[in-house]
């Protein structure tokens, strides 16, 4: 079973609307959680990184939240734009482990 | 552009051939990672270097795969006797030392095995 589960797998939203993506993880002991944006045919680009003590972090129209107790994170996209169409990947790191655990991504399609 | 660069961007080859990919990390980064990504999946860890030392390898990295980082700068990933299951995007990432340092990814090499 994957240590990082993301939902929904895919969604379609109208330009200008908001959406929220979910990430649940079982990685332990927790070190940090990252959200990446991956455009088709490109490498992932870091959006946010949060450690245990942080419960929210923003990057422009992207706001990530973290609840380390329930092992859940969300990524909220405000006032979506066509350029937000991409896969959003949740990545979790464990202490003492150089490997990252990747989710499969949330595929977002923004339509005009 | 001072990001991570990968070459080539695309590689098409016949089954059984050998292929080699190159990754040039961000110059001040001492950590370098290789990942494999198939359609609809997140990246899967292959191997990791700190400077020139290869510190970790995934079980995904069969004996047909070899990675080097001879001078602690660029890295190469070679696949020998390619199989159709090797078709994937091969991503390279680099980072500074430190648990909370973000990994910066290149745009990958898309490998297609005929």
mmCIF file of C-alpha atoms in Angstrom:
data_model
loop_
_atom_site.group_PDB
_atom_site.id
_atom_site.type_symbol
_atom_site.label_atom_id
_atom_site.label_comp_id
_atom_site.label_asym_id
_atom_site.label_seq_id
_atom_site.Cartn_x
_atom_site.Cartn_y
_atom_site.Cartn_z
ATOM 1 C CA UNK A 1 0.000 0.000 0.000
ATOM 2 C CA UNK A 2 1.282 3.429 -0.947
ATOM 3 C CA UNK A 3 2.389 5.508 2.011
ATOM 4 C CA UNK A 4 0.887 8.631 0.424
ATOM 5 C CA UNK A 5 -2.679 8.626 -0.892
ATOM 6 C CA UNK A 6 -4.166 11.554 -2.792
ATOM 7 C CA UNK A 7 -7.751 12.369 -3.669
ATOM 8 C CA UNK A 8 -9.488 13.074 -5.904
ATOM 9 C CA UNK A 9 -7.465 11.328 -8.596
ATOM 10 C CA UNK A 10 -8.644 13.936 -11.089
ATOM 11 C CA UNK A 11 -11.007 16.865 -11.264
ATOM 12 C CA UNK A 12 -12.242 19.446 -13.721
ATOM 13 C CA UNK A 13 -12.956 22.974 -12.523
ATOM 14 C CA UNK A 14 -14.110 26.171 -14.151
ATOM 15 C CA UNK A 15 -11.649 29.012 -14.484
ATOM 16 C CA UNK A 16 -11.953 31.379 -11.528
ATOM 17 C CA UNK A 17 -13.270 28.730 -9.130
ATOM 18 C CA UNK A 18 -11.492 27.361 -6.076
ATOM 19 C CA UNK A 19 -10.593 23.734 -5.405
ATOM 20 C CA UNK A 20 -9.040 21.663 -2.636
ATOM 21 C CA UNK A 21 -6.843 18.611 -3.046
ATOM 22 C CA UNK A 22 -6.327 16.058 -0.281
ATOM 23 C CA UNK A 23 -3.321 14.052 0.825
ATOM 24 C CA UNK A 24 -3.254 11.349 3.522
ATOM 25 C CA UNK A 25 -0.002 9.735 4.562
ATOM 26 C CA UNK A 26 1.302 7.005 6.835
ATOM 27 C CA UNK A 27 5.006 7.926 6.667
ATOM 28 C CA UNK A 28 6.618 7.820 10.078
ATOM 29 C CA UNK A 29 8.494 9.388 11.780
ATOM 30 C CA UNK A 30 7.329 12.462 9.918
ATOM 31 C CA UNK A 31 9.876 15.061 8.828
ATOM 32 C CA UNK A 32 8.216 17.280 6.255
ATOM 33 C CA UNK A 33 5.547 17.389 3.574
ATOM 34 C CA UNK A 34 5.858 19.021 0.180
ATOM 35 C CA UNK A 35 3.458 19.817 -2.604
ATOM 36 C CA UNK A 36 4.790 19.863 -6.142
ATOM 37 C CA UNK A 37 3.137 21.012 -9.375
ATOM 38 C CA UNK A 38 3.966 19.003 -12.487
ATOM 39 C CA UNK A 39 2.976 20.281 -15.905
ATOM 40 C CA UNK A 40 2.603 17.686 -18.660
ATOM 41 C CA UNK A 41 6.004 16.668 -19.993
ATOM 42 C CA UNK A 42 7.890 18.693 -17.392
ATOM 43 C CA UNK A 43 9.565 17.965 -14.086
ATOM 44 C CA UNK A 44 7.835 18.682 -10.763
ATOM 45 C CA UNK A 45 8.210 22.177 -9.320
ATOM 46 C CA UNK A 46 8.094 22.769 -5.577
ATOM 47 C CA UNK A 47 5.128 24.802 -4.313
ATOM 48 C CA UNK A 48 5.356 24.486 -0.532
ATOM 49 C CA UNK A 49 7.239 22.585 2.133
ATOM 50 C CA UNK A 50 5.981 22.212 5.706
ATOM 51 C CA UNK A 51 7.577 20.737 8.781
ATOM 52 C CA UNK A 52 5.845 19.257 11.828
ATOM 53 C CA UNK A 53 5.380 22.612 13.514
ATOM 54 C CA UNK A 54 3.781 24.356 10.553
ATOM 55 C CA UNK A 55 0.095 23.963 9.802
ATOM 56 C CA UNK A 56 -0.335 26.339 6.894
ATOM 57 C CA UNK A 57 1.825 27.815 4.178
ATOM 58 C CA UNK A 58 0.953 29.904 1.152
ATOM 59 C CA UNK A 59 2.586 30.451 -2.211
ATOM 60 C CA UNK A 60 0.546 32.969 -4.180
ATOM 61 C CA UNK A 61 -2.844 31.437 -4.912
ATOM 62 C CA UNK A 62 -1.766 28.082 -3.451
ATOM 63 C CA UNK A 63 -2.312 27.427 0.260
ATOM 64 C CA UNK A 64 -1.234 24.171 1.872
ATOM 65 C CA UNK A 65 -2.390 22.949 5.278
ATOM 66 C CA UNK A 66 -0.973 20.208 7.442
ATOM 67 C CA UNK A 67 -2.471 18.282 10.359
ATOM 68 C CA UNK A 68 0.358 16.111 11.627
ATOM 69 C CA UNK A 69 -1.897 14.488 14.220
ATOM 70 C CA UNK A 70 -4.304 13.068 11.651
ATOM 71 C CA UNK A 71 -1.568 12.812 9.001
ATOM 72 C CA UNK A 72 -3.509 14.825 6.484
ATOM 73 C CA UNK A 73 -2.650 17.723 4.207
ATOM 74 C CA UNK A 74 -4.607 19.759 1.715
ATOM 75 C CA UNK A 75 -3.709 22.096 -1.107
ATOM 76 C CA UNK A 76 -6.192 24.858 -1.849
ATOM 77 C CA UNK A 77 -6.103 26.649 -5.180
ATOM 78 C CA UNK A 78 -7.843 30.026 -5.175
ATOM 79 C CA UNK A 79 -9.323 31.679 -8.262
ATOM 80 C CA UNK A 80 -8.017 28.995 -10.601
ATOM 81 C CA UNK A 81 -6.381 29.919 -13.894
ATOM 82 C CA UNK A 82 -5.926 27.878 -17.054
ATOM 83 C CA UNK A 83 -2.222 27.587 -16.209
ATOM 84 C CA UNK A 84 -3.145 25.701 -13.034
ATOM 85 C CA UNK A 85 -3.964 22.660 -15.189
ATOM 86 C CA UNK A 86 -1.367 20.159 -13.991
ATOM 87 C CA UNK A 87 -0.728 17.231 -11.686
ATOM 88 C CA UNK A 88 -0.247 18.168 -8.030
ATOM 89 C CA UNK A 89 1.928 15.703 -6.161
ATOM 90 C CA UNK A 90 2.078 15.305 -2.388
ATOM 91 C CA UNK A 91 5.496 14.174 -1.152
ATOM 92 C CA UNK A 92 6.343 13.137 2.411
ATOM 93 C CA UNK A 93 9.756 12.728 3.997
ATOM 94 C CA UNK A 94 10.618 10.624 7.044
ATOM 95 C CA UNK A 95 13.372 11.442 9.533
ATOM 96 C CA UNK A 96 16.608 9.674 8.827
ATOM 97 C CA UNK A 97 15.495 8.594 5.374
ATOM 98 C CA UNK A 98 16.761 10.276 2.244
ATOM 99 C CA UNK A 99 13.979 8.790 0.156
ATOM 100 C CA UNK A 100 10.788 10.711 -0.416
ATOM 101 C CA UNK A 101 7.376 9.023 -0.536
ATOM 102 C CA UNK A 102 5.403 10.315 -3.510
ATOM 103 C CA UNK A 103 1.666 10.257 -4.054
ATOM 104 C CA UNK A 104 0.302 9.525 -7.503
ATOM 105 C CA UNK A 105 -0.853 13.100 -7.907
ATOM 106 C CA UNK A 106 -4.127 14.953 -8.315
ATOM 107 C CA UNK A 107 -4.761 15.714 -11.973
ATOM 108 C CA UNK A 108 -6.434 19.133 -12.245
ATOM 109 C CA UNK A 109 -7.940 20.448 -15.467
ATOM 110 C CA UNK A 110 -9.123 24.049 -15.535
ATOM 111 C CA UNK A 111 -11.576 24.880 -18.313
ATOM 112 C CA UNK A 112 -12.631 28.344 -19.504
ATOM 113 C CA UNK B 1 19.071 29.032 -16.843
ATOM 114 C CA UNK B 2 20.718 27.657 -13.723
ATOM 115 C CA UNK B 3 18.207 24.888 -13.029
ATOM 116 C CA UNK B 4 18.672 21.142 -13.351
ATOM 117 C CA UNK B 5 19.190 20.138 -16.961
ATOM 118 C CA UNK B 6 18.800 16.695 -18.483
ATOM 119 C CA UNK B 7 19.909 15.390 -21.836
ATOM 120 C CA UNK B 8 18.461 14.122 -24.066
ATOM 121 C CA UNK B 9 14.831 15.139 -23.562
ATOM 122 C CA UNK B 10 13.612 12.215 -25.604
ATOM 123 C CA UNK B 11 15.195 8.886 -26.510
ATOM 124 C CA UNK B 12 13.691 6.228 -28.750
ATOM 125 C CA UNK B 13 15.582 2.979 -29.072
ATOM 126 C CA UNK B 14 15.100 -0.651 -29.942
ATOM 127 C CA UNK B 15 14.799 -3.287 -27.280
ATOM 128 C CA UNK B 16 18.181 -4.687 -26.311
ATOM 129 C CA UNK B 17 20.125 -1.483 -26.942
ATOM 130 C CA UNK B 18 22.032 0.431 -24.284
ATOM 131 C CA UNK B 19 21.120 4.018 -23.439
ATOM 132 C CA UNK B 20 22.787 6.691 -21.324
ATOM 133 C CA UNK B 21 21.210 9.809 -19.872
ATOM 134 C CA UNK B 22 22.970 12.815 -18.418
ATOM 135 C CA UNK B 23 21.962 15.130 -15.597
ATOM 136 C CA UNK B 24 23.586 18.451 -14.723
ATOM 137 C CA UNK B 25 22.423 19.542 -11.273
ATOM 138 C CA UNK B 26 22.324 23.038 -9.819
ATOM 139 C CA UNK B 27 26.008 23.779 -9.288
ATOM 140 C CA UNK B 28 25.969 24.373 -5.531
ATOM 141 C CA UNK B 29 23.878 21.283 -4.766
ATOM 142 C CA UNK B 30 25.775 18.315 -3.378
ATOM 143 C CA UNK B 31 22.860 15.863 -3.506
ATOM 144 C CA UNK B 32 21.599 14.295 -6.694
ATOM 145 C CA UNK B 33 18.680 11.903 -7.168
ATOM 146 C CA UNK B 34 17.371 9.771 -10.019
ATOM 147 C CA UNK B 35 13.705 8.841 -10.310
ATOM 148 C CA UNK B 36 11.545 6.956 -12.772
ATOM 149 C CA UNK B 37 8.002 8.039 -13.531
ATOM 150 C CA UNK B 38 5.375 6.203 -15.567
ATOM 151 C CA UNK B 39 2.106 7.651 -16.798
ATOM 152 C CA UNK B 40 -0.351 8.479 -14.030
ATOM 153 C CA UNK B 41 2.105 7.669 -11.262
ATOM 154 C CA UNK B 42 4.318 9.697 -9.001
ATOM 155 C CA UNK B 43 8.101 9.481 -9.356
ATOM 156 C CA UNK B 44 9.759 6.328 -7.968
ATOM 157 C CA UNK B 45 13.155 6.595 -6.309
ATOM 158 C CA UNK B 46 16.040 4.909 -8.110
ATOM 159 C CA UNK B 47 19.250 6.138 -6.514
ATOM 160 C CA UNK B 48 20.874 8.988 -4.601
ATOM 161 C CA UNK B 49 24.339 10.579 -4.517
ATOM 162 C CA UNK B 50 25.943 12.831 -2.005
ATOM 163 C CA UNK B 51 28.840 14.409 -3.855
ATOM 164 C CA UNK B 52 30.413 11.536 -5.784
ATOM 165 C CA UNK B 53 29.294 8.806 -3.397
ATOM 166 C CA UNK B 54 26.282 6.704 -4.338
ATOM 167 C CA UNK B 55 24.675 6.268 -0.928
ATOM 168 C CA UNK B 56 21.454 4.494 -1.719
ATOM 169 C CA UNK B 57 19.938 2.355 -4.458
ATOM 170 C CA UNK B 58 16.376 1.151 -4.873
ATOM 171 C CA UNK B 59 15.502 -2.469 -5.571
ATOM 172 C CA UNK B 60 14.035 -1.050 -8.795
ATOM 173 C CA UNK B 61 17.614 -0.500 -9.929
ATOM 174 C CA UNK B 62 18.356 -3.898 -11.425
ATOM 175 C CA UNK B 63 21.851 -4.920 -12.497
ATOM 176 C CA UNK B 64 21.073 -3.532 -15.952
ATOM 177 C CA UNK B 65 21.022 -0.033 -14.458
ATOM 178 C CA UNK B 66 24.112 1.858 -13.371
ATOM 179 C CA UNK B 67 24.529 5.441 -12.247
ATOM 180 C CA UNK B 68 27.674 7.454 -11.738
ATOM 181 C CA UNK B 69 28.630 10.874 -10.525
ATOM 182 C CA UNK B 70 32.398 10.793 -11.041
ATOM 183 C CA UNK B 71 33.385 14.288 -9.933
ATOM 184 C CA UNK B 72 30.428 15.100 -7.750
ATOM 185 C CA UNK B 73 28.950 17.335 -10.425
ATOM 186 C CA UNK B 74 27.033 15.853 -13.389
ATOM 187 C CA UNK B 75 25.647 12.346 -13.273
ATOM 188 C CA UNK B 76 24.894 9.663 -15.846
ATOM 189 C CA UNK B 77 22.330 6.884 -15.747
ATOM 190 C CA UNK B 78 22.940 3.947 -18.071
ATOM 191 C CA UNK B 79 20.475 1.209 -18.912
ATOM 192 C CA UNK B 80 21.912 -1.871 -20.597
ATOM 193 C CA UNK B 81 19.940 -4.345 -22.709
ATOM 194 C CA UNK B 82 16.811 -2.218 -22.563
ATOM 195 C CA UNK B 83 13.420 -3.887 -22.169
ATOM 196 C CA UNK B 84 9.977 -2.557 -23.032
ATOM 197 C CA UNK B 85 9.219 -2.154 -19.340
ATOM 198 C CA UNK B 86 11.989 0.434 -19.149
ATOM 199 C CA UNK B 87 9.838 2.895 -21.106
ATOM 200 C CA UNK B 88 9.265 5.797 -18.724
ATOM 201 C CA UNK B 89 10.276 9.327 -17.858
ATOM 202 C CA UNK B 90 13.613 9.424 -16.038
ATOM 203 C CA UNK B 91 13.840 12.421 -13.742
ATOM 204 C CA UNK B 92 16.883 13.878 -12.058
ATOM 205 C CA UNK B 93 16.709 16.159 -9.026
ATOM 206 C CA UNK B 94 19.272 17.963 -6.907
ATOM 207 C CA UNK B 95 19.257 19.599 -3.523
ATOM 208 C CA UNK B 96 21.460 21.069 -0.840
ATOM 209 C CA UNK B 97 22.116 19.063 2.305
ATOM 210 C CA UNK B 98 19.411 19.266 4.963
ATOM 211 C CA UNK B 99 16.149 17.441 5.547
ATOM 212 C CA UNK B 100 13.916 20.361 4.605
ATOM 213 C CA UNK B 101 15.764 21.406 1.476
ATOM 214 C CA UNK B 102 13.513 21.154 -1.594
ATOM 215 C CA UNK B 103 14.549 18.926 -4.443
ATOM 216 C CA UNK B 104 14.772 20.758 -7.744
ATOM 217 C CA UNK B 105 13.798 18.587 -10.680
ATOM 218 C CA UNK B 106 14.896 18.617 -14.276
ATOM 219 C CA UNK B 107 12.360 18.127 -17.063
ATOM 220 C CA UNK B 108 13.352 14.519 -17.495
ATOM 221 C CA UNK B 109 14.333 12.198 -20.305
ATOM 222 C CA UNK B 110 11.421 10.404 -21.952
ATOM 223 C CA UNK B 111 12.565 6.893 -22.937
ATOM 224 C CA UNK B 112 10.551 4.862 -25.433
ATOM 225 C CA UNK B 113 11.535 1.278 -26.197
ATOM 226 C CA UNK B 114 10.339 -0.092 -29.534
#
